[in-house]
């Protein structure tokens, strides 16, 4: 149920004085208010009294949007329409950011507030002193009863509401009580979740609570119980949490870390990731938010100061490793959460790096062995939580989960292992290692350690299943796609300009979109996509539409290394000749010198397939796949390098545009 600071029928609102209404709003907000805020409410009330004199319905001031941590100035329910109104009292110009703001409010309700899904939502920006403009009442290709934002001033608002009612008025009126009390089940991005948890130590208000999402809470609760068990019984335990792409493994890790930030209880934790882009982006997002929150409180804080406290919450795994290579004492934290644990380095890669880069010729550990050994220094208890994605090893030397299991078997048999039964599936390639571990150490299986539902695409939770079937060349892929295509559009094109137009048309408000490609896609350069040209992933993911470095500009492309663990609302996946469909299966190529060469090593073929798995599971709301036509005059971009992949994707049901 959503909340608000003031609710009334329009008739009762019209009969009350402005002072009475402002007093009720201020009283319910339970915070101090500056004069400008009180004056803004008075201005809104005056405009609405003039606007609504002939209307019947319901009115709500400061209506909450929990996922965004903000409130809509005014929500009106009249007949079968919901008006989402944002006021800019005293301002003269319609700002793009203000239009996006009211659009985002309406989008949030449309996507996550159950009663709003089928209703007509009308976002209106009221810039009170703006010059009168021609307004348009426009629906979109989404066909979801959410209108494009309408621009109004204090004089035109009345006419706009009347005209919208004339066009969309139906025979049935909305039951305001049922609408307000309806379920709100948001799915935050990982950045939104991290900011919320860092500020509040919880994420419950901004995450789904429906039956499909219950797995998140069950998994988090089981891990917390394991931590209590280890501490009470002076045990050392390692947990493996598995999940489909987008299921919320990172969210679980961040939640556990946030709940154990209190060092006074002696069970402080640290969230560690080898995914540098993810850590950089989360640290920057938390830092920017901390500076902003302090500014709103009237305090000044430098980004450098803000970043120092953020680093205690989220760290890059290699910095942690290097610190305890230098310092032989037990770590400060008793709980270590390793995100994307499957990407830890194997013995060969770790020893080579330590020998060549760290001047450690006698280093004799794989990365999992050394990281476990750090926590093993504690004399009493410790817990390691490994968050594991199946089929997501994408770089040379990434060991997969078997290296962690072998580390326990070979050197840490006193540790108890708690494991998801799903580690037996083919994606993880860990069956033999688990069976060998059971002969030497305590292994407890628990289904609560598997996250089976994708939370990334709140529109269609079968997306990850479809992508797995697509890459497995599974004949069930077409059936699965038929189940998701109405809620989660995936379209196909051969033209990059068509794709860019599609992205911009589909994205609304501040919904983020961008182009993602394989790091081996060397022959997309004629399409102005150069994977060898480095991007600043922080700017790409966090900056706004006015920044040429952001994803919105569709100039810089991100690879699987920059997007793994993160998400866009809408994605353009551009396919190159590095991965080609044939009737005998996928063929993998790398570009060397002046030509494509077959990839023969099974490990490298797996990395490339996993790269496309990562790219194809980044979008929350939908995606377009570009398979270029190639060029018969370019021996590196022959049409046959692309045509078979394009025809395969068409055959499984993707619509070509």
mmCIF file of N, CA and C in Angstrom, residues 320 323-332 373-375 377-378:
data_model
loop_
_atom_site.group_PDB
_atom_site.id
_atom_site.type_symbol
_atom_site.label_atom_id
_atom_site.label_comp_id
_atom_site.label_asym_id
_atom_site.label_seq_id
_atom_site.Cartn_x
_atom_site.Cartn_y
_atom_site.Cartn_z
ATOM 1 N N UNK A 320 41.399 -6.306 -1.651
ATOM 2 C CA UNK A 320 41.270 -7.099 -0.423
ATOM 3 C C UNK A 320 42.367 -8.171 -0.378
ATOM 4 N N UNK A 323 45.780 -6.618 0.304
ATOM 5 C CA UNK A 323 45.928 -6.146 1.682
ATOM 6 C C UNK A 323 46.303 -7.294 2.612
ATOM 7 N N UNK A 324 45.677 -8.457 2.439
ATOM 8 C CA UNK A 324 45.944 -9.574 3.348
ATOM 9 C C UNK A 324 47.089 -10.456 2.876
ATOM 10 N N UNK A 325 47.620 -10.146 1.718
ATOM 11 C CA UNK A 325 48.908 -10.700 1.313
ATOM 12 C C UNK A 325 50.014 -9.989 2.089
ATOM 13 N N UNK A 326 49.806 -8.679 2.298
ATOM 14 C CA UNK A 326 50.766 -7.870 3.057
ATOM 15 C C UNK A 326 50.612 -8.077 4.561
ATOM 16 N N UNK A 327 49.365 -8.067 5.026
ATOM 17 C CA UNK A 327 49.055 -8.162 6.448
ATOM 18 C C UNK A 327 48.664 -9.606 6.778
ATOM 19 N N UNK A 328 49.434 -10.265 7.612
ATOM 20 C CA UNK A 328 49.209 -11.688 7.891
ATOM 21 C C UNK A 328 48.177 -11.929 8.998
ATOM 22 N N UNK A 329 47.621 -10.858 9.565
ATOM 23 C CA UNK A 329 46.622 -11.029 10.619
ATOM 24 C C UNK A 329 45.270 -11.407 10.014
ATOM 25 N N UNK A 330 44.355 -11.840 10.891
ATOM 26 C CA UNK A 330 42.997 -12.151 10.436
ATOM 27 C C UNK A 330 42.320 -10.879 9.948
ATOM 28 N N UNK A 331 41.476 -10.972 8.938
ATOM 29 C CA UNK A 331 40.769 -9.780 8.448
ATOM 30 C C UNK A 331 39.892 -9.162 9.528
ATOM 31 N N UNK A 332 39.582 -7.887 9.350
ATOM 32 C CA UNK A 332 38.687 -7.187 10.271
ATOM 33 C C UNK A 332 37.306 -7.825 10.244
ATOM 34 N N UNK A 373 41.837 -18.878 2.830
ATOM 35 C CA UNK A 373 42.892 -18.898 3.854
ATOM 36 C C UNK A 373 42.887 -17.617 4.692
ATOM 37 N N UNK A 374 42.507 -16.480 4.085
ATOM 38 C CA UNK A 374 42.443 -15.215 4.833
ATOM 39 C C UNK A 374 41.397 -15.309 5.941
ATOM 40 N N UNK A 375 40.206 -15.785 5.616
ATOM 41 C CA UNK A 375 39.138 -15.912 6.621
ATOM 42 C C UNK A 375 39.454 -17.026 7.611
ATOM 43 N N UNK A 377 42.106 -17.501 9.048
ATOM 44 C CA UNK A 377 42.992 -16.983 10.095
ATOM 45 C C UNK A 377 42.229 -16.685 11.382
ATOM 46 N N UNK A 378 40.920 -16.459 11.282
ATOM 47 C CA UNK A 378 40.124 -16.238 12.497
ATOM 48 C C UNK A 378 40.180 -17.493 13.370
#
